[in-house]
């Protein structure tokens, strides 16, 4: 079985989808499924996980205007790639890669599976309404009509998608997470030594794309409230800048608050640097407006670092199981989390991710969906 994964971008700067698709390909390979990825080339010309697991990746240069990730060569290369696949799996909706993949899948009569990755959630549909309305009229309705199945990663996304198209077969399967076996204590010491921070200080961390949806300015404000009464608290943020103005607004907020000497923006981190980051912080914090999964949340736990996340993140299970913090992100709740036995829960959260979100286990579930589409 050969699967063509279509995504608008697959480079490391694309964030969670680039990692979870690579992890899915790894898990599918364990089930004997071959995968290839096609996308428009992004701001960096590599995906470390794709290189590590030797995942074939066809990159197409975008048009210089960059509208909808249009590329003059994309249509031809998409049709070539789809003709060689047994199933086409879309991991994006609103851009030209998905449009051409849909046309090619219909032309060759290939089964189509969609992973909307939050793009059809109600919260997402409220953004850029005019552009999405036009795209929906042109091809998204047809995409949903001809799709054999959809795979979503949260119950909220499942409900929202069924409101958009109640006839589509929807399967809820979480994103797989790759857990690397590392010496957490060694990496923690290396990370803090490099930054000139002792093991006695408390570090809050966040990794993700710097855009408004992630509510990073709110994170700075909340951390500052706590830091104003705790001079050993630091906030470290890493990830690509997707909105230059928003990034400048974050830095402006930091300069005005008492946290300014204890704030670091570390930029984009590679796999090795991320391993040290996740191991070196005490608590991962995300106040994101909404997520269909939250890859960096899961990665943090895979490295043994507990998380404190908003209601917009689909991780209610952490609160129910007593292995993390989920819900209303107030100053009092953050203080409570910081003062908890964070190291004591480290091994628990790491094992939880390994057992529930391992690529082989979830790859097998996705393989089952593919087999249904092919009537195996």
Coordinates of C-alpha atoms in Angstrom, one line a residue:
X1 CA 0.0 0.0 0.0
X2 CA 1.3 3.4 -1.0
X3 CA 0.1 6.6 0.6
X4 CA 0.6 10.1 -0.7
X5 CA 0.5 12.7 2.1
X6 CA -0.4 16.1 0.8
X7 CA 0.3 19.1 3.0
X8 CA 0.8 22.8 2.2
X9 CA 4.2 22.8 3.9
X10 CA 6.4 20.1 5.5
X11 CA 9.4 22.0 6.6
X12 CA 10.5 22.3 10.2
X13 CA 9.2 25.9 10.5
X14 CA 5.6 24.6 9.8
X15 CA 5.3 23.4 13.3
X16 CA 3.2 20.5 14.7
X17 CA 1.8 19.1 11.4
X18 CA 5.3 18.6 9.9
X19 CA 6.3 16.5 13.0
X20 CA 3.1 14.6 13.3
X21 CA 2.9 13.6 9.6
X22 CA 6.5 12.4 9.8
X23 CA 5.7 10.4 13.0
X24 CA 2.6 9.0 11.2
X25 CA 4.8 7.9 8.2
X26 CA 7.1 6.2 10.7
X27 CA 4.2 4.4 12.3
X28 CA 2.7 3.4 9.0
X29 CA 6.1 1.9 7.9
X30 CA 5.9 -0.4 10.9
X31 CA 2.6 -1.7 9.5
X32 CA 4.2 -2.2 6.1
X33 CA 2.7 0.9 4.5
X34 CA 4.9 3.1 2.2
X35 CA 4.5 6.8 2.5
X36 CA 5.6 9.8 0.4
X37 CA 4.9 13.5 1.1
X38 CA 4.4 16.4 -1.4
X39 CA 4.2 20.0 -0.4
X40 CA 5.2 23.5 -1.5
X41 CA 8.6 24.4 -0.2
X42 CA 8.8 26.5 3.0
X43 CA 11.0 29.0 4.6
X44 CA 13.6 26.3 5.5
X45 CA 14.5 23.5 3.2
X46 CA 14.5 20.6 5.6
X47 CA 12.5 18.4 7.9
X48 CA 14.8 16.7 10.4
X49 CA 12.4 13.8 11.2
X50 CA 11.8 13.1 7.5
X51 CA 15.6 12.9 7.0
X52 CA 16.0 10.7 10.1
X53 CA 13.3 8.2 8.9
X54 CA 14.1 8.6 5.2
X55 CA 10.6 9.7 4.2
X56 CA 10.4 10.6 0.5
X57 CA 9.4 14.3 0.1
X58 CA 8.7 16.1 -3.1
X59 CA 9.1 19.9 -2.7
X60 CA 7.7 22.4 -5.2
X61 CA 8.8 26.0 -5.2
X62 CA 5.9 28.4 -4.6
X63 CA 5.1 31.4 -6.8
X64 CA 6.9 34.6 -5.7
X65 CA 3.5 36.2 -4.8
X66 CA 2.8 33.3 -2.5
X67 CA -1.0 33.5 -2.7
X68 CA -2.6 30.3 -1.4
X69 CA 0.8 28.6 -1.8
X70 CA 0.2 28.6 -5.6
X71 CA 3.0 27.1 -7.6
X72 CA 3.1 26.9 -11.5
X73 CA 4.7 23.4 -11.3
X74 CA 2.4 22.1 -8.6
X75 CA -0.4 20.8 -10.8
X76 CA 1.8 18.6 -13.0
X77 CA 3.8 17.2 -10.1
X78 CA 0.7 16.6 -8.0
X79 CA -0.9 14.6 -10.8
X80 CA 2.3 12.6 -11.3
X81 CA 2.5 11.8 -7.5
X82 CA -1.2 10.9 -7.2
X83 CA -1.1 8.5 -10.2
X84 CA 1.5 6.4 -8.3
X85 CA -0.4 6.3 -5.0
X86 CA -3.1 3.9 -3.7
X87 CA -4.6 6.6 -1.4
X88 CA -4.3 10.4 -1.2
X89 CA -4.3 11.7 2.4
X90 CA -4.8 15.5 2.6
X91 CA -3.4 17.2 5.7
X92 CA -4.6 20.8 4.8
X93 CA -7.7 22.2 3.2
X94 CA -7.6 25.9 2.1
X95 CA -4.6 26.1 -0.2
X96 CA -3.6 25.1 -3.7
X97 CA -1.8 21.8 -2.8
X98 CA -5.2 20.4 -1.5
X99 CA -7.1 21.8 -4.5
X100 CA -4.8 20.1 -7.0
X101 CA -4.7 16.9 -5.0
X102 CA -8.5 16.8 -5.0
X103 CA -8.6 17.2 -8.8
X104 CA -5.9 14.5 -9.3
X105 CA -7.6 12.1 -6.9
X106 CA -10.9 12.5 -8.8
X107 CA -9.2 12.2 -12.2
X108 CA -7.4 8.9 -11.3
X109 CA -10.2 7.5 -9.1
X110 CA -8.1 7.4 -6.0
X111 CA -9.6 7.1 -2.5
X112 CA -9.3 10.4 -0.5
X113 CA -8.7 10.7 3.2
X114 CA -8.8 14.2 4.9
X115 CA -7.1 15.3 8.1
X116 CA -8.3 18.9 8.4
X117 CA -5.9 19.7 11.3
X118 CA -8.2 22.3 12.9
X119 CA -8.9 24.1 9.6
X120 CA -12.6 23.0 9.7
X121 CA -13.1 23.7 13.4
X122 CA -15.7 26.4 14.3
X123 CA -13.0 28.5 15.8
X124 CA -10.9 28.4 12.7
X125 CA -13.8 29.0 10.3
X126 CA -14.5 32.3 12.0
X127 CA -11.1 33.5 10.8
X128 CA -10.6 34.8 7.2
X129 CA -14.3 34.2 6.5
X130 CA -14.3 35.7 3.0
X131 CA -11.3 33.7 1.7
X132 CA -12.7 30.5 3.2
X133 CA -16.2 31.1 1.8
X134 CA -14.8 31.5 -1.7
X135 CA -12.6 28.3 -1.3
X136 CA -15.6 26.4 0.1
X137 CA -17.7 27.4 -3.0
X138 CA -14.9 26.4 -5.4
X139 CA -13.7 23.1 -4.1
X140 CA -14.0 22.4 -0.3
X141 CA -17.6 21.2 -0.6
X142 CA -16.7 18.8 -3.3
X143 CA -13.7 17.6 -1.3
X144 CA -15.9 16.7 1.6
X145 CA -18.4 15.1 -0.7
X146 CA -15.9 12.8 -2.5
X147 CA -13.7 12.0 0.5
X148 CA -13.9 8.4 1.7
X149 CA -13.0 9.3 5.3
X150 CA -11.7 12.0 7.6
X151 CA -9.3 11.6 10.5
X152 CA -9.4 14.1 13.4
X153 CA -7.5 14.2 16.7
X154 CA -10.0 15.5 19.2
X155 CA -13.7 15.1 20.1
X156 CA -14.3 18.9 19.5
X157 CA -12.9 18.7 16.0
X158 CA -15.0 15.6 15.4
X159 CA -18.2 17.4 16.4
X160 CA -17.3 20.5 14.4
X161 CA -16.6 18.5 11.3
X162 CA -19.8 16.6 11.5
X163 CA -21.6 20.0 11.6
X164 CA -19.9 20.9 8.4
X165 CA -20.7 17.5 6.7
X166 CA -22.8 15.1 8.6
X167 CA -22.4 12.3 6.0
X168 CA -18.6 12.0 6.0
X169 CA -17.1 9.0 7.9
X170 CA -15.1 10.6 10.7
X171 CA -12.5 8.7 12.8
X172 CA -11.0 10.1 15.9
X173 CA -7.3 9.1 16.1
X174 CA -4.7 11.2 17.9
X175 CA -1.5 12.4 16.4
X176 CA 1.5 10.1 17.0
X177 CA 4.4 11.4 19.1
X178 CA 8.0 10.2 18.7
X179 CA 9.7 9.7 22.1
X180 CA 13.4 9.8 22.1
X181 CA 15.3 8.0 24.8
X182 CA 17.5 10.6 26.5
X183 CA 19.2 11.4 29.7
X184 CA 16.8 14.1 31.0
X185 CA 19.0 15.1 33.9
X186 CA 22.1 15.5 31.6
X187 CA 20.2 17.5 29.0
X188 CA 18.7 19.7 31.8
X189 CA 22.1 20.6 33.1
X190 CA 23.5 21.3 29.7
X191 CA 20.6 23.5 28.8
X192 CA 20.7 25.6 32.0
X193 CA 24.5 25.9 32.0
X194 CA 24.4 27.3 28.5
X195 CA 21.8 29.9 29.5
X196 CA 23.6 30.7 32.8
X197 CA 20.7 29.5 34.9
X198 CA 21.0 27.4 38.0
X199 CA 18.9 24.3 38.8
X200 CA 17.2 26.2 41.6
X201 CA 15.3 28.6 39.4
X202 CA 11.8 27.8 38.0
X203 CA 11.5 27.9 34.2
X204 CA 8.2 28.2 32.3
X205 CA 8.5 27.3 28.6
X206 CA 6.5 27.5 25.4
X207 CA 7.3 26.2 21.9
X208 CA 5.2 27.0 18.9
X209 CA 4.6 29.4 16.0
X210 CA 4.5 33.0 17.2
X211 CA 1.1 34.1 16.1
X212 CA -2.0 35.5 17.7
X213 CA -3.8 32.2 18.0
X214 CA -1.2 31.0 20.5
X215 CA -2.0 33.8 22.9
X216 CA 1.6 34.5 23.8
X217 CA 1.0 38.0 24.9
X218 CA -1.5 36.6 27.4
X219 CA 1.2 34.1 28.5
X220 CA 3.7 36.9 29.1
X221 CA 1.1 38.8 31.1
X222 CA 0.2 35.8 33.3
X223 CA 3.8 34.9 33.8
X224 CA 4.6 38.5 34.8
X225 CA 1.9 38.5 37.5
X226 CA 3.5 35.4 39.1
X227 CA 7.1 36.6 38.5
X228 CA 6.4 39.9 40.2
X229 CA 6.2 37.9 43.5
X230 CA 8.8 35.3 42.6
X231 CA 12.2 36.5 41.5
X232 CA 13.4 33.0 40.6
X233 CA 10.8 32.5 37.8
X234 CA 11.9 32.7 34.1
X235 CA 9.9 32.5 30.9
X236 CA 11.5 31.0 27.7
X237 CA 9.8 30.9 24.3
X238 CA 11.0 29.2 21.1
X239 CA 9.5 28.8 17.7
X240 CA 9.3 30.5 14.3
X241 CA 8.0 34.0 13.9
X242 CA 4.9 33.8 11.7
X243 CA 3.6 37.3 12.4
X244 CA 6.4 40.0 12.6
X245 CA 4.1 42.6 14.1
X246 CA 2.8 40.2 16.8
X247 CA 6.4 39.3 17.6
X248 CA 7.3 42.9 18.1
X249 CA 4.2 43.3 20.3
X250 CA 5.4 40.5 22.5
X251 CA 8.8 42.1 22.9
X252 CA 7.1 45.4 23.7
X253 CA 5.0 43.8 26.4
X254 CA 8.1 42.1 27.9
X255 CA 10.0 45.4 28.1
X256 CA 7.2 47.0 30.1
X257 CA 7.0 44.3 32.8
X258 CA 9.1 43.1 35.7
X259 CA 9.8 39.8 33.8
X260 CA 12.0 41.5 31.2
X261 CA 15.3 40.4 32.7
X262 CA 14.0 36.9 33.0
X263 CA 12.6 36.4 29.5
X264 CA 14.4 34.8 26.6
X265 CA 13.3 34.2 23.0
X266 CA 15.4 31.4 21.7
X267 CA 14.3 31.3 18.1
X268 CA 13.8 28.2 16.0
X269 CA 15.3 25.1 17.6
X270 CA 16.4 21.9 15.9
X271 CA 15.7 18.4 17.3
X272 CA 18.8 18.4 19.6
X273 CA 18.1 21.8 20.9
X274 CA 14.4 21.0 21.5
X275 CA 15.4 17.9 23.5
X276 CA 17.4 20.1 25.8
X277 CA 14.7 22.8 25.9
X278 CA 11.9 20.3 26.9
X279 CA 14.3 18.6 29.5
X280 CA 15.5 21.9 30.9
X281 CA 12.3 23.7 31.7
X282 CA 10.1 22.9 34.7
X283 CA 6.6 23.5 33.2
X284 CA 5.3 23.8 29.7
X285 CA 2.6 26.5 29.4
X286 CA 0.2 27.0 26.5
X287 CA -2.7 29.5 26.6
X288 CA -3.6 28.8 23.0
X289 CA -7.0 30.0 21.8
X290 CA -7.7 26.6 20.2
X291 CA -5.8 23.4 19.1
X292 CA -6.9 20.2 17.4
X293 CA -4.1 18.5 19.3
X294 CA -1.0 20.5 20.4
X295 CA 2.1 18.7 19.3
X296 CA 4.5 20.7 21.5
X297 CA 2.3 19.9 24.5
X298 CA 2.7 16.1 23.8
X299 CA 6.4 16.5 23.0
X300 CA 7.0 18.2 26.3
X301 CA 5.4 15.4 28.2
X302 CA 7.3 12.8 26.2
X303 CA 10.5 14.4 27.6
X304 CA 9.1 14.2 31.1
X305 CA 8.0 17.8 31.6
X306 CA 4.4 18.4 32.8
X307 CA 2.1 20.9 31.2
X308 CA -0.2 23.7 32.1
X309 CA -2.7 24.3 29.2
X310 CA -5.8 26.3 28.5
X311 CA -9.3 25.0 27.8
X312 CA -8.6 25.6 24.1
X313 CA -6.2 22.6 24.1
X314 CA -7.9 19.1 23.9
X315 CA -6.0 17.7 26.9
X316 CA -8.8 17.4 29.5
X317 CA -7.5 13.9 30.2
X318 CA -4.5 15.3 32.1
X319 CA -6.8 16.9 34.7
X320 CA -8.9 13.8 34.9
X321 CA -5.9 11.6 35.5
X322 CA -4.2 14.1 37.8
X323 CA -1.0 14.3 35.7
X324 CA -1.2 17.9 34.5
X325 CA -3.1 21.1 34.5
X326 CA -5.9 21.9 32.1
X327 CA -8.7 24.6 32.3
X328 CA -8.9 28.2 33.2
X329 CA -5.4 29.6 33.3
X330 CA -5.4 32.0 36.3
X331 CA -2.6 33.4 38.4
X332 CA -3.7 31.2 41.3
X333 CA -3.8 28.0 39.2
X334 CA -0.3 28.7 37.7
X335 CA 1.2 29.3 41.1
X336 CA -0.4 26.1 42.3
X337 CA 1.2 24.2 39.4
X338 CA 4.6 25.8 39.9
X339 CA 4.6 24.9 43.6
X340 CA 3.6 21.2 42.9
X341 CA 6.0 18.3 42.8
X342 CA 6.8 18.7 39.1
X343 CA 9.7 16.3 39.0
X344 CA 7.6 13.7 40.8
X345 CA 5.2 13.5 37.9
X346 CA 7.9 13.5 35.2
X347 CA 8.2 9.7 34.7
X348 CA 4.4 9.4 34.7
X349 CA 3.7 11.9 31.9
X350 CA 6.6 10.5 29.8
X351 CA 5.3 6.9 30.1
X352 CA 1.7 8.1 29.4
X353 CA 2.7 9.6 26.1
X354 CA 4.7 6.6 25.1
X355 CA 1.9 4.2 25.9
X356 CA -1.0 6.2 24.4
X357 CA 0.5 8.2 21.5
X358 CA 3.3 5.9 20.2
X359 CA 3.6 6.0 16.3
X360 CA 3.3 2.2 15.8
X361 CA 0.1 2.0 17.7
X362 CA -1.6 5.0 16.1
X363 CA -0.1 4.2 12.7
X364 CA -1.9 0.8 12.8
X365 CA -5.2 2.6 13.5
X366 CA -4.8 4.8 10.5
X367 CA -3.8 1.8 8.4
X368 CA -7.1 0.3 9.4
X369 CA -8.9 3.4 8.0
X370 CA -7.0 3.1 4.7
X371 CA -7.9 -0.6 4.4
X372 CA -11.6 0.3 4.8
X373 CA -11.2 2.9 2.0
X374 CA -9.7 0.2 -0.3
X375 CA -12.2 -2.4 0.9
X376 CA -9.5 -4.7 2.2

